[in-house]
mmCIF file of C-alpha atoms in Angstrom:
data_model
loop_
_atom_site.group_PDB
_atom_site.id
_atom_site.type_symbol
_atom_site.label_atom_id
_atom_site.label_comp_id
_atom_site.label_asym_id
_atom_site.label_seq_id
_atom_site.Cartn_x
_atom_site.Cartn_y
_atom_site.Cartn_z
ATOM 1 C CA UNK A 1 77.125 -90.732 -64.839
ATOM 2 C CA UNK A 2 74.383 -88.534 -65.336
ATOM 3 C CA UNK A 3 74.249 -84.975 -64.729
ATOM 4 C CA UNK A 4 72.610 -81.794 -66.088
ATOM 5 C CA UNK A 5 75.346 -79.363 -67.099
ATOM 6 C CA UNK A 6 74.618 -75.482 -67.337
ATOM 7 C CA UNK A 7 76.494 -73.857 -70.769
ATOM 8 C CA UNK A 8 74.335 -70.867 -70.237
ATOM 9 C CA UNK A 9 70.665 -68.847 -70.424
ATOM 10 C CA UNK A 10 68.554 -71.761 -71.323
ATOM 11 C CA UNK A 11 71.495 -73.968 -72.509
ATOM 12 C CA UNK A 12 71.228 -77.104 -70.248
ATOM 13 C CA UNK A 13 72.515 -80.437 -70.690
ATOM 14 C CA UNK A 14 71.672 -83.611 -69.698
ATOM 15 C CA UNK A 15 75.500 -85.452 -70.412
ATOM 16 C CA UNK A 16 77.706 -88.812 -69.213
ATOM 17 C CA UNK A 17 80.522 -86.885 -66.670
ATOM 18 C CA UNK A 18 82.629 -88.543 -64.934
ATOM 19 C CA UNK A 19 81.560 -89.510 -61.407
ATOM 20 C CA UNK A 20 84.247 -87.517 -59.352
ATOM 21 C CA UNK A 21 86.297 -88.434 -57.135
ATOM 22 C CA UNK A 22 87.507 -87.686 -53.706
ATOM 23 C CA UNK A 23 89.947 -85.831 -52.475
ATOM 24 C CA UNK A 24 91.893 -84.993 -49.158
ATOM 25 C CA UNK A 25 89.415 -84.119 -46.781
ATOM 26 C CA UNK A 26 86.457 -84.512 -49.195
ATOM 27 C CA UNK A 27 83.339 -86.647 -48.898
ATOM 28 C CA UNK A 28 81.593 -88.690 -51.786
ATOM 29 C CA UNK A 29 78.279 -88.935 -51.703
ATOM 30 C CA UNK A 30 75.225 -90.472 -53.699
ATOM 31 C CA UNK A 31 72.607 -87.731 -54.919
ATOM 32 C CA UNK A 32 69.270 -89.161 -52.879
ATOM 33 C CA UNK A 33 66.672 -85.630 -54.229
ATOM 34 C CA UNK A 34 68.063 -82.325 -55.576
ATOM 35 C CA UNK A 35 65.106 -79.488 -55.467
ATOM 36 C CA UNK A 36 64.364 -77.301 -58.291
ATOM 37 C CA UNK A 37 64.835 -73.172 -56.692
ATOM 38 C CA UNK A 38 63.044 -70.537 -57.951
ATOM 39 C CA UNK A 39 66.576 -68.885 -58.689
ATOM 40 C CA UNK A 40 67.342 -71.964 -61.143
ATOM 41 C CA UNK A 41 64.167 -70.277 -63.300
ATOM 42 C CA UNK A 42 66.283 -67.268 -63.088
ATOM 43 C CA UNK A 43 68.975 -68.619 -64.074
ATOM 44 C CA UNK A 44 68.141 -71.100 -67.016
ATOM 45 C CA UNK A 45 65.485 -67.769 -68.059
ATOM 46 C CA UNK A 46 68.652 -65.570 -68.188
ATOM 47 C CA UNK A 47 68.165 -63.345 -65.236
ATOM 48 C CA UNK A 48 70.400 -60.396 -65.814
ATOM 49 C CA UNK A 49 71.014 -59.842 -61.737
ATOM 50 C CA UNK A 50 72.602 -63.416 -62.223
ATOM 51 C CA UNK A 51 74.321 -63.672 -65.758
ATOM 52 C CA UNK A 52 75.211 -59.387 -65.139
ATOM 53 C CA UNK A 53 74.294 -56.687 -66.734
ATOM 54 C CA UNK A 54 75.676 -54.315 -69.237
ATOM 55 C CA UNK A 55 76.097 -51.794 -66.326
ATOM 56 C CA UNK A 56 79.288 -53.342 -64.968
ATOM 57 C CA UNK A 57 77.059 -55.781 -62.660
ATOM 58 C CA UNK A 58 79.050 -59.430 -62.085
ATOM 59 C CA UNK A 59 78.235 -62.638 -63.600
ATOM 60 C CA UNK A 60 77.063 -65.037 -60.443
ATOM 61 C CA UNK A 61 76.670 -67.740 -62.552
ATOM 62 C CA UNK A 62 79.936 -69.602 -64.054
ATOM 63 C CA UNK A 63 79.198 -72.726 -67.249
ATOM 64 C CA UNK A 64 79.454 -74.473 -67.774
ATOM 65 C CA UNK A 65 78.687 -76.366 -64.359
ATOM 66 C CA UNK A 66 77.229 -79.309 -62.855
ATOM 67 C CA UNK A 67 73.788 -77.486 -61.433
ATOM 68 C CA UNK A 68 71.800 -77.657 -58.422
ATOM 69 C CA UNK A 69 72.250 -76.357 -54.695
ATOM 70 C CA UNK A 70 69.040 -78.502 -52.569
ATOM 71 C CA UNK A 71 69.701 -81.683 -52.120
ATOM 72 C CA UNK A 72 69.779 -84.766 -49.532
ATOM 73 C CA UNK A 73 72.524 -87.677 -50.146
ATOM 74 C CA UNK A 74 73.782 -91.202 -48.915
ATOM 75 C CA UNK A 75 77.540 -91.040 -47.813
ATOM 76 C CA UNK A 76 79.375 -93.915 -50.644
ATOM 77 C CA UNK A 77 83.056 -92.521 -49.979
ATOM 78 C CA UNK A 78 85.688 -90.570 -48.281
ATOM 79 C CA UNK A 79 88.951 -89.210 -49.431
ATOM 80 C CA UNK A 80 92.646 -89.720 -47.422
ATOM 81 C CA UNK A 81 91.413 -88.114 -43.769
ATOM 82 C CA UNK A 82 88.122 -87.560 -44.001
ATOM 83 C CA UNK A 83 86.521 -90.522 -42.201
ATOM 84 C CA UNK A 84 84.757 -89.748 -39.961
ATOM 85 C CA UNK A 85 84.523 -85.822 -40.519
ATOM 86 C CA UNK A 86 81.402 -84.240 -39.165
ATOM 87 C CA UNK A 87 80.159 -87.278 -37.109
ATOM 88 C CA UNK A 88 79.665 -89.437 -41.051
ATOM 89 C CA UNK A 89 79.661 -92.747 -41.764
ATOM 90 C CA UNK A 90 79.132 -94.572 -45.058
ATOM 91 C CA UNK A 91 75.499 -94.796 -45.822
ATOM 92 C CA UNK A 92 74.537 -91.593 -43.240
ATOM 93 C CA UNK A 93 71.521 -89.630 -45.035
ATOM 94 C CA UNK A 94 73.594 -85.701 -45.113
ATOM 95 C CA UNK A 95 73.105 -82.457 -47.185
ATOM 96 C CA UNK A 96 76.207 -79.691 -46.939
ATOM 97 C CA UNK A 97 74.825 -75.978 -46.516
ATOM 98 C CA UNK A 98 75.131 -74.039 -50.421
ATOM 99 C CA UNK A 99 78.384 -71.834 -49.432
ATOM 100 C CA UNK A 100 81.759 -73.366 -49.031
ATOM 101 C CA UNK A 101 82.925 -71.308 -47.713
ATOM 102 C CA UNK A 102 86.950 -70.369 -48.100
ATOM 103 C CA UNK A 103 87.672 -69.512 -44.335
ATOM 104 C CA UNK A 104 90.082 -67.101 -46.154
ATOM 105 C CA UNK A 105 89.020 -63.618 -46.958
ATOM 106 C CA UNK A 106 87.651 -60.310 -44.597
ATOM 107 C CA UNK A 107 84.051 -61.712 -44.099
ATOM 108 C CA UNK A 108 84.924 -65.457 -43.165
ATOM 109 C CA UNK A 109 87.702 -63.978 -40.565
ATOM 110 C CA UNK A 110 85.430 -61.577 -39.112
ATOM 111 C CA UNK A 111 82.569 -65.310 -38.669
ATOM 112 C CA UNK A 112 81.063 -63.839 -41.666
ATOM 113 C CA UNK A 113 81.252 -67.106 -43.623
ATOM 114 C CA UNK A 114 78.126 -66.932 -45.711
ATOM 115 C CA UNK A 115 78.694 -64.082 -46.920
ATOM 116 C CA UNK A 116 82.175 -65.433 -48.091
ATOM 117 C CA UNK A 117 83.983 -64.190 -50.630
ATOM 118 C CA UNK A 118 84.807 -66.545 -53.539
ATOM 119 C CA UNK A 119 81.293 -66.962 -52.685
ATOM 120 C CA UNK A 120 81.727 -70.812 -53.796
ATOM 121 C CA UNK A 121 78.072 -72.050 -54.095
ATOM 122 C CA UNK A 122 77.095 -75.682 -54.982
ATOM 123 C CA UNK A 123 75.208 -75.536 -58.652
ATOM 124 C CA UNK A 124 76.769 -72.329 -59.590
ATOM 125 C CA UNK A 125 80.750 -72.211 -59.113
ATOM 126 C CA UNK A 126 83.099 -74.264 -61.305
ATOM 127 C CA UNK A 127 84.573 -75.154 -57.765
ATOM 128 C CA UNK A 128 81.555 -76.422 -56.530
ATOM 129 C CA UNK A 129 79.862 -79.211 -59.375
ATOM 130 C CA UNK A 130 76.280 -79.245 -57.927
ATOM 131 C CA UNK A 131 73.177 -81.397 -57.625
ATOM 132 C CA UNK A 132 71.596 -82.426 -60.938
ATOM 133 C CA UNK A 133 73.690 -85.766 -60.617
ATOM 134 C CA UNK A 134 74.011 -88.957 -59.623
ATOM 135 C CA UNK A 135 76.799 -88.514 -57.557
ATOM 136 C CA UNK A 136 78.454 -85.334 -55.644
ATOM 137 C CA UNK A 137 81.079 -83.988 -54.183
ATOM 138 C CA UNK A 138 81.361 -82.131 -50.507
ATOM 139 C CA UNK A 139 85.071 -80.446 -50.898
ATOM 140 C CA UNK A 140 86.823 -80.035 -47.538
ATOM 141 C CA UNK A 141 85.510 -76.843 -46.123
ATOM 142 C CA UNK A 142 81.767 -77.682 -46.666
ATOM 143 C CA UNK A 143 79.331 -77.893 -43.928
ATOM 144 C CA UNK A 144 78.208 -81.246 -43.591
ATOM 145 C CA UNK A 145 74.970 -82.723 -41.791
ATOM 146 C CA UNK A 146 73.588 -85.737 -40.918
ATOM 147 C CA UNK A 147 70.345 -86.493 -40.829
ATOM 148 C CA UNK A 148 68.995 -88.353 -37.770
ATOM 149 C CA UNK A 149 67.876 -91.173 -37.355
ATOM 150 C CA UNK A 150 63.729 -91.591 -38.187
ATOM 151 C CA UNK A 151 63.462 -88.659 -40.564
ATOM 152 C CA UNK A 152 62.584 -89.595 -44.134
ATOM 153 C CA UNK A 153 65.373 -88.880 -46.001
ATOM 154 C CA UNK A 154 62.934 -87.240 -48.790
ATOM 155 C CA UNK A 155 62.201 -84.590 -46.468
ATOM 156 C CA UNK A 156 65.614 -83.694 -45.996
ATOM 157 C CA UNK A 157 65.768 -81.991 -49.796
ATOM 158 C CA UNK A 158 64.166 -79.449 -48.195
ATOM 159 C CA UNK A 159 66.619 -78.600 -45.323
ATOM 160 C CA UNK A 160 68.257 -75.870 -47.100
ATOM 161 C CA UNK A 161 65.565 -73.467 -48.532
ATOM 162 C CA UNK A 162 64.129 -73.911 -44.412
ATOM 163 C CA UNK A 163 67.642 -73.459 -43.141
ATOM 164 C CA UNK A 164 67.189 -69.837 -44.995
ATOM 165 C CA UNK A 165 63.563 -69.082 -43.776
ATOM 166 C CA UNK A 166 64.832 -69.928 -40.574
ATOM 167 C CA UNK A 167 67.602 -67.229 -40.906
ATOM 168 C CA UNK A 168 65.370 -64.219 -42.526
ATOM 169 C CA UNK A 169 63.072 -64.670 -39.368
ATOM 170 C CA UNK A 170 66.501 -64.293 -37.355
ATOM 171 C CA UNK A 171 66.606 -61.721 -38.708
ATOM 172 C CA UNK A 172 63.653 -60.213 -38.647
ATOM 173 C CA UNK A 173 64.044 -60.027 -34.871
ATOM 174 C CA UNK A 174 60.791 -60.834 -34.019
ATOM 175 C CA UNK A 175 58.572 -60.188 -30.847
ATOM 176 C CA UNK A 176 55.745 -61.117 -28.178
ATOM 177 C CA UNK A 177 53.462 -58.502 -29.488
ATOM 178 C CA UNK A 178 54.376 -58.173 -33.318
ATOM 179 C CA UNK A 179 51.810 -58.155 -35.881
ATOM 180 C CA UNK A 180 54.606 -60.153 -38.534
ATOM 181 C CA UNK A 181 53.648 -59.723 -42.307
ATOM 182 C CA UNK A 182 54.541 -63.137 -44.848
ATOM 183 C CA UNK A 183 54.564 -61.947 -48.257
ATOM 184 C CA UNK A 184 54.633 -65.325 -50.617
ATOM 185 C CA UNK A 185 53.750 -68.454 -49.505
ATOM 186 C CA UNK A 186 56.184 -70.030 -51.560
ATOM 187 C CA UNK A 187 58.165 -73.489 -50.584
ATOM 188 C CA UNK A 188 60.399 -70.420 -48.275
ATOM 189 C CA UNK A 189 57.670 -68.619 -47.241
ATOM 190 C CA UNK A 190 55.848 -71.611 -45.890
ATOM 191 C CA UNK A 191 59.214 -72.334 -44.103
ATOM 192 C CA UNK A 192 58.859 -68.616 -42.741
ATOM 193 C CA UNK A 193 55.304 -68.938 -41.690
ATOM 194 C CA UNK A 194 56.582 -71.599 -39.554
ATOM 195 C CA UNK A 195 59.120 -70.316 -38.224
ATOM 196 C CA UNK A 196 58.303 -67.169 -36.806
ATOM 197 C CA UNK A 197 54.764 -68.998 -35.041
ATOM 198 C CA UNK A 198 57.960 -71.011 -33.497
ATOM 199 C CA UNK A 199 59.189 -67.004 -31.551
ATOM 200 C CA UNK A 200 55.576 -66.761 -31.440
ATOM 201 C CA UNK A 201 54.387 -63.019 -32.004
ATOM 202 C CA UNK A 202 50.761 -61.624 -31.689
ATOM 203 C CA UNK A 203 49.945 -61.971 -35.200
ATOM 204 C CA UNK A 204 50.969 -63.721 -37.883
ATOM 205 C CA UNK A 205 50.024 -62.410 -42.090
ATOM 206 C CA UNK A 206 50.703 -64.238 -44.774
ATOM 207 C CA UNK A 207 50.088 -63.246 -48.233
ATOM 208 C CA UNK A 208 49.527 -65.119 -51.658
ATOM 209 C CA UNK A 209 47.984 -65.010 -55.049
ATOM 210 C CA UNK A 210 47.110 -68.789 -54.930
ATOM 211 C CA UNK A 211 44.117 -70.476 -52.384
ATOM 212 C CA UNK A 212 45.890 -73.150 -51.814
ATOM 213 C CA UNK A 213 49.136 -72.004 -50.856
ATOM 214 C CA UNK A 214 46.784 -70.130 -48.113
ATOM 215 C CA UNK A 215 45.559 -72.908 -47.124
ATOM 216 C CA UNK A 216 49.540 -74.461 -46.775
ATOM 217 C CA UNK A 217 50.415 -71.525 -45.067
ATOM 218 C CA UNK A 218 47.249 -72.466 -42.224
ATOM 219 C CA UNK A 219 48.669 -75.313 -41.244
ATOM 220 C CA UNK A 220 52.593 -73.732 -40.890
ATOM 221 C CA UNK A 221 50.916 -70.968 -38.387
ATOM 222 C CA UNK A 222 49.315 -68.218 -40.259
ATOM 223 C CA UNK A 223 46.662 -66.691 -38.160
ATOM 224 C CA UNK A 224 45.166 -65.156 -40.839
ATOM 225 C CA UNK A 225 45.984 -65.321 -45.017
ATOM 226 C CA UNK A 226 44.943 -62.917 -47.171
ATOM 227 C CA UNK A 227 45.127 -63.274 -51.141
ATOM 228 C CA UNK A 228 46.069 -59.460 -52.464
ATOM 229 C CA UNK A 229 43.835 -60.208 -55.819
ATOM 230 C CA UNK A 230 40.426 -60.204 -53.802
ATOM 231 C CA UNK A 231 41.348 -57.336 -51.551
ATOM 232 C CA UNK A 232 43.288 -54.966 -50.563
ATOM 233 C CA UNK A 233 46.115 -56.449 -48.079
ATOM 234 C CA UNK A 234 47.988 -53.192 -46.667
ATOM 235 C CA UNK A 235 44.008 -51.896 -46.360
ATOM 236 C CA UNK A 236 43.157 -54.927 -44.286
ATOM 237 C CA UNK A 237 46.646 -55.348 -42.499
ATOM 238 C CA UNK A 238 46.021 -51.925 -41.386
ATOM 239 C CA UNK A 239 42.841 -52.380 -40.388
ATOM 240 C CA UNK A 240 43.664 -54.930 -38.057
ATOM 241 C CA UNK A 241 46.791 -52.506 -36.480
ATOM 242 C CA UNK A 242 44.259 -49.585 -35.190
ATOM 243 C CA UNK A 243 45.656 -48.377 -39.226
ATOM 244 C CA UNK A 244 49.226 -47.931 -37.832
ATOM 245 C CA UNK A 245 50.317 -51.474 -40.259
ATOM 246 C CA UNK A 246 52.534 -54.096 -38.878
ATOM 247 C CA UNK A 247 55.537 -54.660 -37.304
ATOM 248 C CA UNK A 248 57.397 -56.781 -39.738
ATOM 249 C CA UNK A 249 57.235 -57.291 -43.261
ATOM 250 C CA UNK A 250 58.371 -59.950 -45.313
ATOM 251 C CA UNK A 251 59.045 -60.212 -48.794
ATOM 252 C CA UNK A 252 59.230 -63.801 -50.060
ATOM 253 C CA UNK A 253 57.732 -63.521 -53.843
ATOM 254 C CA UNK A 254 60.489 -62.239 -55.902
ATOM 255 C CA UNK A 255 57.743 -59.687 -57.852
ATOM 256 C CA UNK A 256 58.549 -55.520 -57.252
ATOM 257 C CA UNK A 257 55.033 -54.615 -56.249
ATOM 258 C CA UNK A 258 55.371 -56.551 -53.173
ATOM 259 C CA UNK A 259 58.850 -54.343 -52.295
ATOM 260 C CA UNK A 260 55.944 -51.280 -53.063
ATOM 261 C CA UNK A 261 53.232 -53.400 -50.605
ATOM 262 C CA UNK A 262 55.500 -53.329 -48.466
ATOM 263 C CA UNK A 263 56.765 -49.855 -47.924
ATOM 264 C CA UNK A 264 52.429 -48.822 -48.019
ATOM 265 C CA UNK A 265 51.778 -51.145 -45.361
ATOM 266 C CA UNK A 266 54.764 -51.464 -42.695
ATOM 267 C CA UNK A 267 54.135 -48.929 -39.691
ATOM 268 C CA UNK A 268 56.815 -46.083 -38.342
ATOM 269 C CA UNK A 269 60.058 -47.660 -37.516
ATOM 270 C CA UNK A 270 58.861 -51.026 -38.410
ATOM 271 C CA UNK A 271 61.416 -54.016 -39.979
ATOM 272 C CA UNK A 272 61.095 -54.076 -43.559
ATOM 273 C CA UNK A 273 63.192 -58.182 -44.261
ATOM 274 C CA UNK A 274 64.691 -57.997 -47.967
ATOM 275 C CA UNK A 275 65.047 -62.740 -49.129
ATOM 276 C CA UNK A 276 63.966 -62.651 -52.869
ATOM 277 C CA UNK A 277 66.162 -62.826 -55.480
ATOM 278 C CA UNK A 278 64.551 -59.815 -58.798
ATOM 279 C CA UNK A 279 65.319 -61.189 -62.318
ATOM 280 C CA UNK A 280 65.392 -57.109 -62.770
ATOM 281 C CA UNK A 281 65.770 -53.475 -60.749
ATOM 282 C CA UNK A 282 63.264 -52.910 -58.386
ATOM 283 C CA UNK A 283 62.021 -49.505 -58.237
ATOM 284 C CA UNK A 284 60.547 -47.982 -54.838
ATOM 285 C CA UNK A 285 60.183 -44.526 -52.721
ATOM 286 C CA UNK A 286 62.669 -44.394 -50.810
ATOM 287 C CA UNK A 287 61.505 -41.662 -48.693
ATOM 288 C CA UNK A 288 59.314 -43.834 -46.800
ATOM 289 C CA UNK A 289 62.248 -45.421 -45.654
ATOM 290 C CA UNK A 290 63.555 -42.088 -44.875
ATOM 291 C CA UNK A 291 62.144 -39.538 -43.959
ATOM 292 C CA UNK A 292 58.572 -40.995 -43.814
ATOM 293 C CA UNK A 293 58.608 -43.961 -41.531
ATOM 294 C CA UNK A 294 62.328 -44.451 -40.180
ATOM 295 C CA UNK A 295 62.061 -47.960 -40.869
ATOM 296 C CA UNK A 296 64.789 -51.142 -40.467
ATOM 297 C CA UNK A 297 65.584 -52.428 -43.939
ATOM 298 C CA UNK A 298 67.453 -55.632 -43.358
ATOM 299 C CA UNK A 299 68.531 -57.931 -46.005
ATOM 300 C CA UNK A 300 68.984 -61.693 -45.871
ATOM 301 C CA UNK A 301 71.006 -63.898 -47.504
ATOM 302 C CA UNK A 302 71.661 -68.411 -47.471
ATOM 303 C CA UNK A 303 71.147 -70.050 -44.136
ATOM 304 C CA UNK A 304 74.010 -69.161 -41.637
ATOM 305 C CA UNK A 305 73.766 -71.396 -38.507
ATOM 306 C CA UNK A 306 70.812 -72.519 -40.029
ATOM 307 C CA UNK A 307 70.812 -75.883 -40.381
ATOM 308 C CA UNK A 308 70.539 -77.725 -37.297
ATOM 309 C CA UNK A 309 67.110 -76.015 -36.752
ATOM 310 C CA UNK A 310 65.325 -76.523 -40.364
ATOM 311 C CA UNK A 311 67.307 -80.124 -39.616
ATOM 312 C CA UNK A 312 65.194 -80.394 -36.132
ATOM 313 C CA UNK A 313 61.937 -78.623 -37.374
ATOM 314 C CA UNK A 314 61.044 -80.797 -40.473
ATOM 315 C CA UNK A 315 61.862 -84.555 -37.914
ATOM 316 C CA UNK A 316 59.240 -83.038 -35.275
ATOM 317 C CA UNK A 317 57.210 -83.015 -38.196
ATOM 318 C CA UNK A 318 56.168 -78.935 -38.191
ATOM 319 C CA UNK A 319 55.646 -78.214 -41.579
ATOM 320 C CA UNK A 320 53.124 -80.512 -43.866
ATOM 321 C CA UNK A 321 56.478 -81.782 -46.062
ATOM 322 C CA UNK A 322 54.413 -84.489 -48.077
ATOM 323 C CA UNK A 323 52.165 -81.641 -49.513
ATOM 324 C CA UNK A 324 54.909 -79.335 -49.866
ATOM 325 C CA UNK A 325 56.695 -81.628 -51.739
ATOM 326 C CA UNK A 326 54.964 -81.358 -55.093
ATOM 327 C CA UNK A 327 56.540 -83.169 -57.195
ATOM 328 C CA UNK A 328 59.420 -86.180 -57.977
ATOM 329 C CA UNK A 329 60.698 -86.255 -61.009
ATOM 330 C CA UNK A 330 63.532 -88.251 -62.967
ATOM 331 C CA UNK A 331 66.794 -86.237 -63.863
ATOM 332 C CA UNK A 332 66.153 -86.792 -67.332
ATOM 333 C CA UNK A 333 62.850 -84.708 -66.890
ATOM 334 C CA UNK A 334 64.589 -81.380 -65.649
ATOM 335 C CA UNK A 335 63.826 -78.750 -68.037
ATOM 336 C CA UNK A 336 59.684 -79.805 -66.365
ATOM 337 C CA UNK A 337 60.821 -79.000 -63.576
ATOM 338 C CA UNK A 338 62.299 -76.006 -64.516
ATOM 339 C CA UNK A 339 59.258 -74.720 -66.039
ATOM 340 C CA UNK A 340 57.175 -75.785 -63.154
ATOM 341 C CA UNK A 341 58.513 -73.509 -60.975
ATOM 342 C CA UNK A 342 58.625 -70.885 -63.084
ATOM 343 C CA UNK A 343 55.008 -71.441 -64.082
ATOM 344 C CA UNK A 344 54.672 -71.733 -60.365
ATOM 345 C CA UNK A 345 50.813 -72.271 -60.644
ATOM 346 C CA UNK A 346 51.021 -76.276 -59.845
ATOM 347 C CA UNK A 347 53.748 -76.813 -57.986
ATOM 348 C CA UNK A 348 54.870 -75.770 -54.590
ATOM 349 C CA UNK A 349 59.091 -77.605 -54.241
ATOM 350 C CA UNK A 350 59.272 -79.429 -57.020
ATOM 351 C CA UNK A 351 62.294 -81.837 -57.179
ATOM 352 C CA UNK A 352 64.617 -84.199 -59.244
ATOM 353 C CA UNK A 353 65.516 -88.386 -58.588
ATOM 354 C CA UNK A 354 68.792 -89.118 -59.998
#
């Protein structure tokens, strides 16, 4: 089968590799559509936060490995004892959480499976080859989900990023009278807007540098949109909140400036939610967090307990999916897809069709 194999930064190759065979408890699927994530762009470009640094930070990706952690696929075969697992049958369209938890480490035993210490994520670790291929295997401990009848299979490729968005909003603990600012209206940010709308806060403010993305943010539920390139976002948010600032600030841009912007914009005792994977280290005035504003800072990782909600949101038509999924490229054009995601000016969700 065809597969895109990562051998190192900027060293991705389209190769012919054996079709995997499902072992006991495993499920073989044919990939229907695979997404290109912003983290794929950073991995391609050699980001120190992914490939490790000279100061001892560990490597997050293990080459050689088949890339890809966003996908929708169709069941084609079961390994011994796997038939019927997760309610799956041959021909079903399915997705699988991007992490395959070990179920044995400290975090798994505490119920925090998404923080699993071995941390086998599709497309990053050799034990879990990814979705930029014609076929892939869901391991025995994978967390799998069947898509409902009537849901466009192509839209299933957005379940993983939308699940991350749902987890982000859950971490924000949004209340009815909150002013919520979401910085970044890429595909993930748009998912956060739609998920935040379901929490019924007082106001949702979306920030982005691209007018077309701000227009989509309104379709997803934003009440107010601001382009920081055209106006002072901090001043505008403070003006609409009596000078206090927003209650919740969600950073989904991956740009260091968005972090300091949020620290300036948020009110005392506000909740700052950090989602992004940054290319490099970010510097901020930590005295704002403690002595000045006594902020709650929450990180967000992956999409635990969120896939069912994400699937329901897509099936119910809560997002303009055909406008969010902007490109469907053949697998052979993976490098073009990566560059489109890195550039970001002419795409939202870029996908590959094996």
